[in-house]
Coordinates of C-alpha atoms in Angstrom, one line a residue:
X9 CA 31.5 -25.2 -51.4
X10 CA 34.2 -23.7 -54.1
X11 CA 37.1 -23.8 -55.5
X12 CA 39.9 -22.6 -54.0
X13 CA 39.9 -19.1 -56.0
X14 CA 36.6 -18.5 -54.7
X15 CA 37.8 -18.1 -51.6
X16 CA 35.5 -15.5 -48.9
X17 CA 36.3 -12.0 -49.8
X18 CA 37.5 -12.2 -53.2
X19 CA 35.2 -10.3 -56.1
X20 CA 34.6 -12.4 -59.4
X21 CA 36.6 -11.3 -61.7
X22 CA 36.1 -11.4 -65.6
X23 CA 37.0 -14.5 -67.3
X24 CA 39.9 -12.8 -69.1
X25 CA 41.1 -10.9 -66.1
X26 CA 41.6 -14.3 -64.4
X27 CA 43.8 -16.1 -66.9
X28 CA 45.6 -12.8 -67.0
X29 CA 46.6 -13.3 -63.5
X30 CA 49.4 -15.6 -64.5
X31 CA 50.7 -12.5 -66.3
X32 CA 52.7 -12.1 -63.0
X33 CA 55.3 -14.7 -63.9
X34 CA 56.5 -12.6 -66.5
X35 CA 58.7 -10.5 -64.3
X36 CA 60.9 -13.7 -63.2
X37 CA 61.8 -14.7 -67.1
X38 CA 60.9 -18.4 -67.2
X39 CA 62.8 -18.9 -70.4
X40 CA 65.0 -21.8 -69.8
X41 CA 63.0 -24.0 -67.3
X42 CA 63.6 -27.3 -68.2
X43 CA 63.5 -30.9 -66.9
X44 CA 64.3 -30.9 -63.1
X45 CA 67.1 -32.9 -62.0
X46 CA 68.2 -33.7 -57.9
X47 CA 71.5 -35.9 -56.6
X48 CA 70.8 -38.8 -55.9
X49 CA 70.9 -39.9 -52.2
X50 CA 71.7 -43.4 -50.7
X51 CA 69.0 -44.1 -48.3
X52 CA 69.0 -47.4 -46.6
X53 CA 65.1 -47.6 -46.4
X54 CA 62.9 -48.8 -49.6
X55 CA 59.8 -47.9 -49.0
X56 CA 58.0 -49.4 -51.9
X57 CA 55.0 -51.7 -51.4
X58 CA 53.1 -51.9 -54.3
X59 CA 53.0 -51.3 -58.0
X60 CA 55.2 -52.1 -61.1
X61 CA 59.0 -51.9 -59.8
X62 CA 61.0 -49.4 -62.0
X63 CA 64.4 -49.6 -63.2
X64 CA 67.1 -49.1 -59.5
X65 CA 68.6 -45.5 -60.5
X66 CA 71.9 -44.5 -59.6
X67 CA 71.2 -41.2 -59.9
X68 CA 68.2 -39.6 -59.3
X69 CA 66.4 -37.1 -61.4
X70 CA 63.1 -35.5 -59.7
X71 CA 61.8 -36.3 -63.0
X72 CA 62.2 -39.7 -63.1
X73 CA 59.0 -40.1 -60.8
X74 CA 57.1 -39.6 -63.6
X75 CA 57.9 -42.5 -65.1
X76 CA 56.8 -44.6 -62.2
X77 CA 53.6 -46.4 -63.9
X78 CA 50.3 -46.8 -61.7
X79 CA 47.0 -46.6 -62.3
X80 CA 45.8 -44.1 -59.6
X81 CA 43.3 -41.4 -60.7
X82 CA 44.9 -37.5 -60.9
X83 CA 44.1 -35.2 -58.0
X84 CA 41.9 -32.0 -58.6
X85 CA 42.7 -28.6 -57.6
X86 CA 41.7 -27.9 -53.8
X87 CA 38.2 -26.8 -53.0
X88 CA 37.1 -24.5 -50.0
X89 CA 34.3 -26.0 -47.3
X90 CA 32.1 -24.0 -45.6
X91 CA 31.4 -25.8 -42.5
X92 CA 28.7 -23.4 -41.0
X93 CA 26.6 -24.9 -43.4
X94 CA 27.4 -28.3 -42.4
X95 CA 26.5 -27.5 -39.0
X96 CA 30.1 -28.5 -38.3
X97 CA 29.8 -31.8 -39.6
X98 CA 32.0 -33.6 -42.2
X99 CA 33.5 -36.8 -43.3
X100 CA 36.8 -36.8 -45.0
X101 CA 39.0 -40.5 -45.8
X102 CA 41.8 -40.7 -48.3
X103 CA 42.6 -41.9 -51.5
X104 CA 45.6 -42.8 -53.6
X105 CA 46.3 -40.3 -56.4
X106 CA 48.8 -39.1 -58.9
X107 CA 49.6 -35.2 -58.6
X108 CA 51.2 -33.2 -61.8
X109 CA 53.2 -30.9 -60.0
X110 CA 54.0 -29.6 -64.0
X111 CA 50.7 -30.0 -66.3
X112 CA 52.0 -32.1 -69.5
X113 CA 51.6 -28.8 -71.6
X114 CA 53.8 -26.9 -68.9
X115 CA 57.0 -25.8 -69.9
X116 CA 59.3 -28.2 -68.0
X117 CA 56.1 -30.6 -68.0
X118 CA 54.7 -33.0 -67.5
X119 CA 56.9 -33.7 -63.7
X120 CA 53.8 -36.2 -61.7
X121 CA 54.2 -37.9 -58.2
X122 CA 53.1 -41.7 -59.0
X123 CA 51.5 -41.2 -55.6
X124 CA 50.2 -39.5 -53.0
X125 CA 47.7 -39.3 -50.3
X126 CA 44.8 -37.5 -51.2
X127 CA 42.6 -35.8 -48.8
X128 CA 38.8 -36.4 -49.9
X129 CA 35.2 -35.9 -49.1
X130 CA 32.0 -37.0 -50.6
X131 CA 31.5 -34.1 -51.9
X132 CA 35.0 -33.1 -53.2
X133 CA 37.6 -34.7 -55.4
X134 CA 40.6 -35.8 -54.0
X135 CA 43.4 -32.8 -53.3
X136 CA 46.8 -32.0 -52.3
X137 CA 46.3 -30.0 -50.9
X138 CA 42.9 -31.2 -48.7
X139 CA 39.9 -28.9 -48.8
X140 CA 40.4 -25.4 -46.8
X141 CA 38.1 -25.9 -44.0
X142 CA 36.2 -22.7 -43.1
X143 CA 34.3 -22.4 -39.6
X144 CA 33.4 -19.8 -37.1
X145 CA 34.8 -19.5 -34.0
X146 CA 32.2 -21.4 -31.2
X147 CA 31.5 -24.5 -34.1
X148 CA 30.9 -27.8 -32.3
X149 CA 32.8 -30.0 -35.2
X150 CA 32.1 -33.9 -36.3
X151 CA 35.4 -34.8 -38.2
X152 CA 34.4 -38.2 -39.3
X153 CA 37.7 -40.2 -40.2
X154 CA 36.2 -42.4 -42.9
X155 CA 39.4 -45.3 -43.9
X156 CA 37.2 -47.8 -45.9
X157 CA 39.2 -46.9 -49.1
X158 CA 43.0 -46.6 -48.5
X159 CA 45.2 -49.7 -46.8
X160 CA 47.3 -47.8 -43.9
X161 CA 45.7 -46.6 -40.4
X162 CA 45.3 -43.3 -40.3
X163 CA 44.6 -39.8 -37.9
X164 CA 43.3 -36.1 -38.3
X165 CA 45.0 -34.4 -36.1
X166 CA 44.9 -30.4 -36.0
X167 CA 46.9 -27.5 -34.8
X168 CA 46.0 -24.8 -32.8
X169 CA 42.7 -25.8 -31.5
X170 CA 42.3 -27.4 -28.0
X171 CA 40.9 -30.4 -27.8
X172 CA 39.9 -34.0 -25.7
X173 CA 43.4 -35.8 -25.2
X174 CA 41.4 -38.7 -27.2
X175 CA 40.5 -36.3 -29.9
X176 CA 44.5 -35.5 -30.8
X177 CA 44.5 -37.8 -33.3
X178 CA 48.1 -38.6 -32.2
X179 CA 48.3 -42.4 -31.8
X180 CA 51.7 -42.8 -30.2
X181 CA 50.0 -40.6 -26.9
X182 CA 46.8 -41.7 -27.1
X183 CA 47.1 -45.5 -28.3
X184 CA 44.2 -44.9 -31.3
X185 CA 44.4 -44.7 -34.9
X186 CA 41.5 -45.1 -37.6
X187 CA 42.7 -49.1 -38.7
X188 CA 41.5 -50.0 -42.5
X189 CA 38.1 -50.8 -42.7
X190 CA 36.9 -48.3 -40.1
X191 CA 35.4 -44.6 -39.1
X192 CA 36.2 -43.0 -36.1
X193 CA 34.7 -38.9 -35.0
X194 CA 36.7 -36.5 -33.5
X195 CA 34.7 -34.1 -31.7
X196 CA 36.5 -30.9 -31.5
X197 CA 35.2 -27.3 -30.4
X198 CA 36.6 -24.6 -32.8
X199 CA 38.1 -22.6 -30.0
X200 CA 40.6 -20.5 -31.3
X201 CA 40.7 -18.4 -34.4
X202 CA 43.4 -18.6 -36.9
X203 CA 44.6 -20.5 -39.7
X204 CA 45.4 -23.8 -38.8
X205 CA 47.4 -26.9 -40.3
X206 CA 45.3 -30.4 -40.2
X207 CA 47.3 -33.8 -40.9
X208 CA 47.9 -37.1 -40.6
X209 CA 49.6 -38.1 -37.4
X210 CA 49.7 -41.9 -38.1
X211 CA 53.7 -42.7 -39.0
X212 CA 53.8 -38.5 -39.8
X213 CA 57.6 -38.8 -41.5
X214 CA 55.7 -40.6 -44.3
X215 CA 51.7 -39.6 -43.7
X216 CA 52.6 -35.8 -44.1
X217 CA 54.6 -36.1 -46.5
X218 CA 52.9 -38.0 -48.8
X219 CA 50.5 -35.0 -49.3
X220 CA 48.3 -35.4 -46.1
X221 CA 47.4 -32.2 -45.2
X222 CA 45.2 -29.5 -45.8
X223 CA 43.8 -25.8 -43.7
X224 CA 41.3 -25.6 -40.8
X225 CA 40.2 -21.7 -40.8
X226 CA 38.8 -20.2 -38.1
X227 CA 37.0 -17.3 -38.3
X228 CA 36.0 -15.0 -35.2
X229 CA 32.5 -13.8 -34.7
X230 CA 32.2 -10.3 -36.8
X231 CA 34.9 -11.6 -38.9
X232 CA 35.4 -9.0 -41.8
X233 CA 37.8 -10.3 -45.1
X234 CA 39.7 -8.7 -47.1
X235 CA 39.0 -7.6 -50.6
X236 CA 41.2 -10.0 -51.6
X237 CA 41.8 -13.2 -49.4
X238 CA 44.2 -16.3 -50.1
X239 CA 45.2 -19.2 -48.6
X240 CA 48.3 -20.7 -49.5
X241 CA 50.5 -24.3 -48.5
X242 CA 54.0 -24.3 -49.2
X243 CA 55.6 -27.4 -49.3
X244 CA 59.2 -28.7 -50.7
X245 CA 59.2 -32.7 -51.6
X246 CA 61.7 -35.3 -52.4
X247 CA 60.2 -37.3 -55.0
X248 CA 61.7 -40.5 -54.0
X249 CA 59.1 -41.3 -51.1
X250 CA 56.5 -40.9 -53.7
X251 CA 58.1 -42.7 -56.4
X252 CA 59.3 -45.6 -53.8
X253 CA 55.9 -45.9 -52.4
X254 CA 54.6 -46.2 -56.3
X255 CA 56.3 -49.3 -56.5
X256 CA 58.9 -47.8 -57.9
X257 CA 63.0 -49.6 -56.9
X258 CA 63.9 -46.4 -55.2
X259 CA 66.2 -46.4 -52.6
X260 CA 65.0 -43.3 -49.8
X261 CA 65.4 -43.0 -46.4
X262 CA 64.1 -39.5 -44.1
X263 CA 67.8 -39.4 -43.2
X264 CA 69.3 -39.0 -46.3
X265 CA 65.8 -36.7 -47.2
X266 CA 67.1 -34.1 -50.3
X267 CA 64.3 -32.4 -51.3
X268 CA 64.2 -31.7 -55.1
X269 CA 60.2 -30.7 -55.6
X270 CA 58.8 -27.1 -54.2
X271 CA 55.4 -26.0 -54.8
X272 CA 52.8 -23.5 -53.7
X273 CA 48.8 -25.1 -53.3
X274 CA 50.5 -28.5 -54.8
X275 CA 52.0 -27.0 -58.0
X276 CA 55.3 -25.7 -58.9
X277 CA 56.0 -22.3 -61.3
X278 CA 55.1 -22.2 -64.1
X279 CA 52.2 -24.8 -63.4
X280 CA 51.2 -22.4 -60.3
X281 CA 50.1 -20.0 -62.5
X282 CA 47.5 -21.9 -64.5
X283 CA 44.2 -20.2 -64.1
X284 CA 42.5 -23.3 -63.2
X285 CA 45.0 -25.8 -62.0
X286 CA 47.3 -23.1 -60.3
X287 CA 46.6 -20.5 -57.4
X288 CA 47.5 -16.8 -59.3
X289 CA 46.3 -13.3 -57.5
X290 CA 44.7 -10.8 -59.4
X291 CA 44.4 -7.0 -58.1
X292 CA 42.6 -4.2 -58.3
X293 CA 44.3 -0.8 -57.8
X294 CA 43.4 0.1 -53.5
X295 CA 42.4 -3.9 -52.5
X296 CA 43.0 -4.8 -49.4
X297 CA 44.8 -8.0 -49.3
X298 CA 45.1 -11.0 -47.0
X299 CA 47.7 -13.8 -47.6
X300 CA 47.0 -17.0 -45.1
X301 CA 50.5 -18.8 -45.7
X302 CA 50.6 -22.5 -44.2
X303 CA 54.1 -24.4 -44.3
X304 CA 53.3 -28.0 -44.4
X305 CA 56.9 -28.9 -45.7
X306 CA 59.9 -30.2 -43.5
X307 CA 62.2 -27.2 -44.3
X308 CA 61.7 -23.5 -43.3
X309 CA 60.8 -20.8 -46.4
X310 CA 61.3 -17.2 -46.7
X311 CA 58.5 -15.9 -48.7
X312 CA 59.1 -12.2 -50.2
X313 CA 56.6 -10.2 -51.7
X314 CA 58.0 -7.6 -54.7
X315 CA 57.2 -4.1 -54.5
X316 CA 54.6 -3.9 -51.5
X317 CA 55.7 -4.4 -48.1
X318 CA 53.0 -5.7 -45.9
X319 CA 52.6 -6.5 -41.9
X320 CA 52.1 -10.0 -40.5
X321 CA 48.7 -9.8 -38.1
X322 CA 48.4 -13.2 -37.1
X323 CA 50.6 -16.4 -36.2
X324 CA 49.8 -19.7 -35.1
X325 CA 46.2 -18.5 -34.3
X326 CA 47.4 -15.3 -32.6
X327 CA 46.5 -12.3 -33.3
X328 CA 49.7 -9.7 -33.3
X329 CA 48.9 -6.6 -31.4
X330 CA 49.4 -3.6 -33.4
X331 CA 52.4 -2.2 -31.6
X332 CA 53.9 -4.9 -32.7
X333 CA 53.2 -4.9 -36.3
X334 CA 55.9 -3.2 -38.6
X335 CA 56.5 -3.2 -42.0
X336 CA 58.0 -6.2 -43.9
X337 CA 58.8 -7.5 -47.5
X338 CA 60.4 -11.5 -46.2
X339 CA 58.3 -13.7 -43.8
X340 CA 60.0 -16.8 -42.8
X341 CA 58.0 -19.5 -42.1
X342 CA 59.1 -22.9 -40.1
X343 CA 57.9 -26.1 -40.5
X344 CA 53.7 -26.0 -39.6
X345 CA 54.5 -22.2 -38.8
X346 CA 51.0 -19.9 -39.9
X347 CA 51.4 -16.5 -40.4
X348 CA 48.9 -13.8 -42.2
X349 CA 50.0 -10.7 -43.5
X350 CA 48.3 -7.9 -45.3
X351 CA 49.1 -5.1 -47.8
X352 CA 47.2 -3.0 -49.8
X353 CA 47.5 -3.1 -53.5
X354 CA 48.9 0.3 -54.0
X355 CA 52.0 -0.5 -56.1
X356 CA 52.8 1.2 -59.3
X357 CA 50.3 -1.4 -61.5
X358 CA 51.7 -4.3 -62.9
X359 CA 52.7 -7.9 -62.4
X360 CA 54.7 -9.0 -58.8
X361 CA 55.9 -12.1 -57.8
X362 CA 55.5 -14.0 -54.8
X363 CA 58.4 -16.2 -53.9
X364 CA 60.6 -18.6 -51.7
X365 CA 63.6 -16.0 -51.2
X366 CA 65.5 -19.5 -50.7
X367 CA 66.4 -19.1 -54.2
X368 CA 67.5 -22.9 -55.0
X369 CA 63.6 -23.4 -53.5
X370 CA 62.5 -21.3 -56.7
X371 CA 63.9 -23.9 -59.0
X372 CA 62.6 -26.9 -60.4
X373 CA 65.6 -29.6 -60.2
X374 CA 68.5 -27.3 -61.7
X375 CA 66.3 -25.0 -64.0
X376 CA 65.6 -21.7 -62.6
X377 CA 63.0 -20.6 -62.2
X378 CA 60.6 -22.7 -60.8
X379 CA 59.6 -24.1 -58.2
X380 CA 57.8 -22.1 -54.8
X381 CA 57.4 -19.0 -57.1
X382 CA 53.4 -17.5 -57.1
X383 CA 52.7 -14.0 -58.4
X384 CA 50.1 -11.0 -58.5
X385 CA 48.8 -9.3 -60.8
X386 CA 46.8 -5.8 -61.7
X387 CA 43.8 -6.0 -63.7
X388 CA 44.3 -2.7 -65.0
X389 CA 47.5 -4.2 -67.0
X390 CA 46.2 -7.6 -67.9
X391 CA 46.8 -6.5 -71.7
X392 CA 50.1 -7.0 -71.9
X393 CA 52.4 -8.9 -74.1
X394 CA 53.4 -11.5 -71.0
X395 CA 50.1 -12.9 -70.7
X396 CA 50.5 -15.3 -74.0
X397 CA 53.5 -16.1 -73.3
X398 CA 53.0 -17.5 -69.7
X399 CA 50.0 -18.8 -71.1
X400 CA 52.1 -20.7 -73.3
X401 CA 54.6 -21.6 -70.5
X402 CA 51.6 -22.5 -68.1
X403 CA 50.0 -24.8 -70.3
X404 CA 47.2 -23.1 -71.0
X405 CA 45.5 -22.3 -74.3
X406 CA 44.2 -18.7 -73.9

């Protein structure tokens, strides 16, 4: 098991050359981001159920979810599962968290969700997102639902893979769902390599996005990463749902749904590049590089990589035939769309971003830049006079 920057294929890098990573921000300029603000919306739903009931806002600032009181523990940054050596066999349940998508050192900071749905295991924190699931292809998996802790039924359900039509872990079709109080094991063959989306399929306009979901990788036999591999979950939010669910006396409705929250791995710029919170890239000069990009948001992103085009080999578990590949700098990405596309690092060195080319998605509220913005970074230019100051703008003491 590791964390999520340990991922399969990527070297250990130097304690400094990590934190440098977040070095990369410093080609967008996030001088000016500041406290995120939304419209408000009129939804006719309240969703709340529990908790200390807020002030009724008339309008809506993202930022007011922070203010939302509850007692929930923080969720951790994701951790990666290697399910070879669990012989396929895991138990997972959930658990009510807060999430910082801005650390409270963060420029912009702190900006929390009272609460969300954490994925958890026994051996993991609770995440948003869940662990990244890594098998090889031919893996007889256990998924053991697990709901003793959390008070709403439940499902896993995942993409890609074919499975029993009582193992979909869809309970409108199949008439089952994991009540309170119980377990239930989905027995599912990992049948077809790819990156895959898991989630709750148990009321999924609220499940999902309350941060239920998480990666299933498959890996084919003779599988070979990259010198540098990543997995990365886009996801854009309206913080009302979260804030409503807190208890808070939010009015929000999926029809009047206005999302004012983007983030990359659970975090929004400049939070996403926190060496230990965040999810930055570091290079060396001729890596190889894999990017696994899941969307588990509502809305379709266009992610563009500066200054090194790339092809996009797989999609939704497919592998694109090479006649097919081309060069490309934007991949757009639909709702629980998976794409993969490599590069090599062979840029002039220095520090890239990585960002939604939806460019009001790159914001956080109405200060720009934020947001789904990641980055790269070359360890041969880690010395530079950015990496202080998007320390400082991270949150992180260097």
């Amino acid at each position: 098991m590791t964390r999520d920057g340990d991922d399969t294929g990527r070297r250990t890098a130097s304690r400094r050359g990590f934190l440098s990573a977040a070095a990369a921000l410093g080609t967008v300029g996030l001088a000016g981001c500041g406290a995120p603000r939304a419209d408000a919306g009129t939804g006719a739903e309240n969703a709340a159920t529990s908790g200390e009931a807020a002030e009724q806002v008339e309008e809506w600032s993202g930022s007011d979810s922070t203010g939302v009181e509850t007692d929930h523990p923080y969720t951790s940054p994701r951790t990666t599962i290697d399910l070879d050596e669990r012989d396929g066999q895991i138990t997972v349940s959930t658990t009510p968290c807060r999430h910082q998508l801005l650390g409270e050192d963060t420029r912009g900071g702190p900006w929390e969700l009272p609460e969300v749905w954490a994925w958890q295991t026994p051996d993991t924190d609770p995440s948003v997102p869940g662990p990244l699931l890594r098998v090889t292809e031919g893996t007889e998996l256990e998924i053991t639902y697990d709901n003793s802790e959390h008070n709403r039924p439940h499902t896993f359900h995942v993409h890609g893979l074919r499975k029993d039509w009582m193992d979909d872990g869809v309970p409108t079709t199949t008439g089952r769902q994991v009540a309170p109080g119980e377990e239930h094991t989905y027995e599912i063959t990992a049948n077809q390599p790819g990156t895959h989306l898991y989630h709750c399929h148990y009321q999924t306009q609220n499940h999902l996005d309350m941060g239920m979901y998480g990666i299933l990788r498959v890996d084919p036999e003779g599988y070979e990463p990259a010198d540098q591999e990543v997995f990365r979950t886009i996801k854009d939010w309206d913080t009302r749902l979260s804030a409503s669910m807190a208890g808070g006396d939010v009015d929000f409705s999926h029809r009047d749904r206005n999302p004012d929250a983007f983030t990359i791995n659970g975090r929004s710029a400049p939070y996403s590049f926190h060496p230990e919170e965040g999810s930055p890239l570091i290079l060396q000069e001729g890596d190889s590089v894999r990017i696994h990009y899941v969307n588990a948001g509502y809305e379709s992103h266009a992610m563009h990589t500066h200054n090194h085009g790339f092809t996009v080999v797989e999609k939704d578990g497919g592998v694109i035939p090479e006649a097919a590949r081309h060069r490309e700098d934007v991949v757009p990405l639909a709702p629980a769309e998976r794409k993969t596309i490599e590069f090599t690092a062979d840029a002039d060195p220095g520090v890239y971003a990585l960002h939604c080319h939806k460019v009001n998605h790159a914001m956080n509220g109405d200060a720009y830049p934020g947001g789904m913005i990641g980055g790269m970074v070359y360890e041969s230019v880690m010395d530079t006079e950015q990496f202080a100051s998007v320390m400082d703008l991270a949150g992180y003491e260097a």
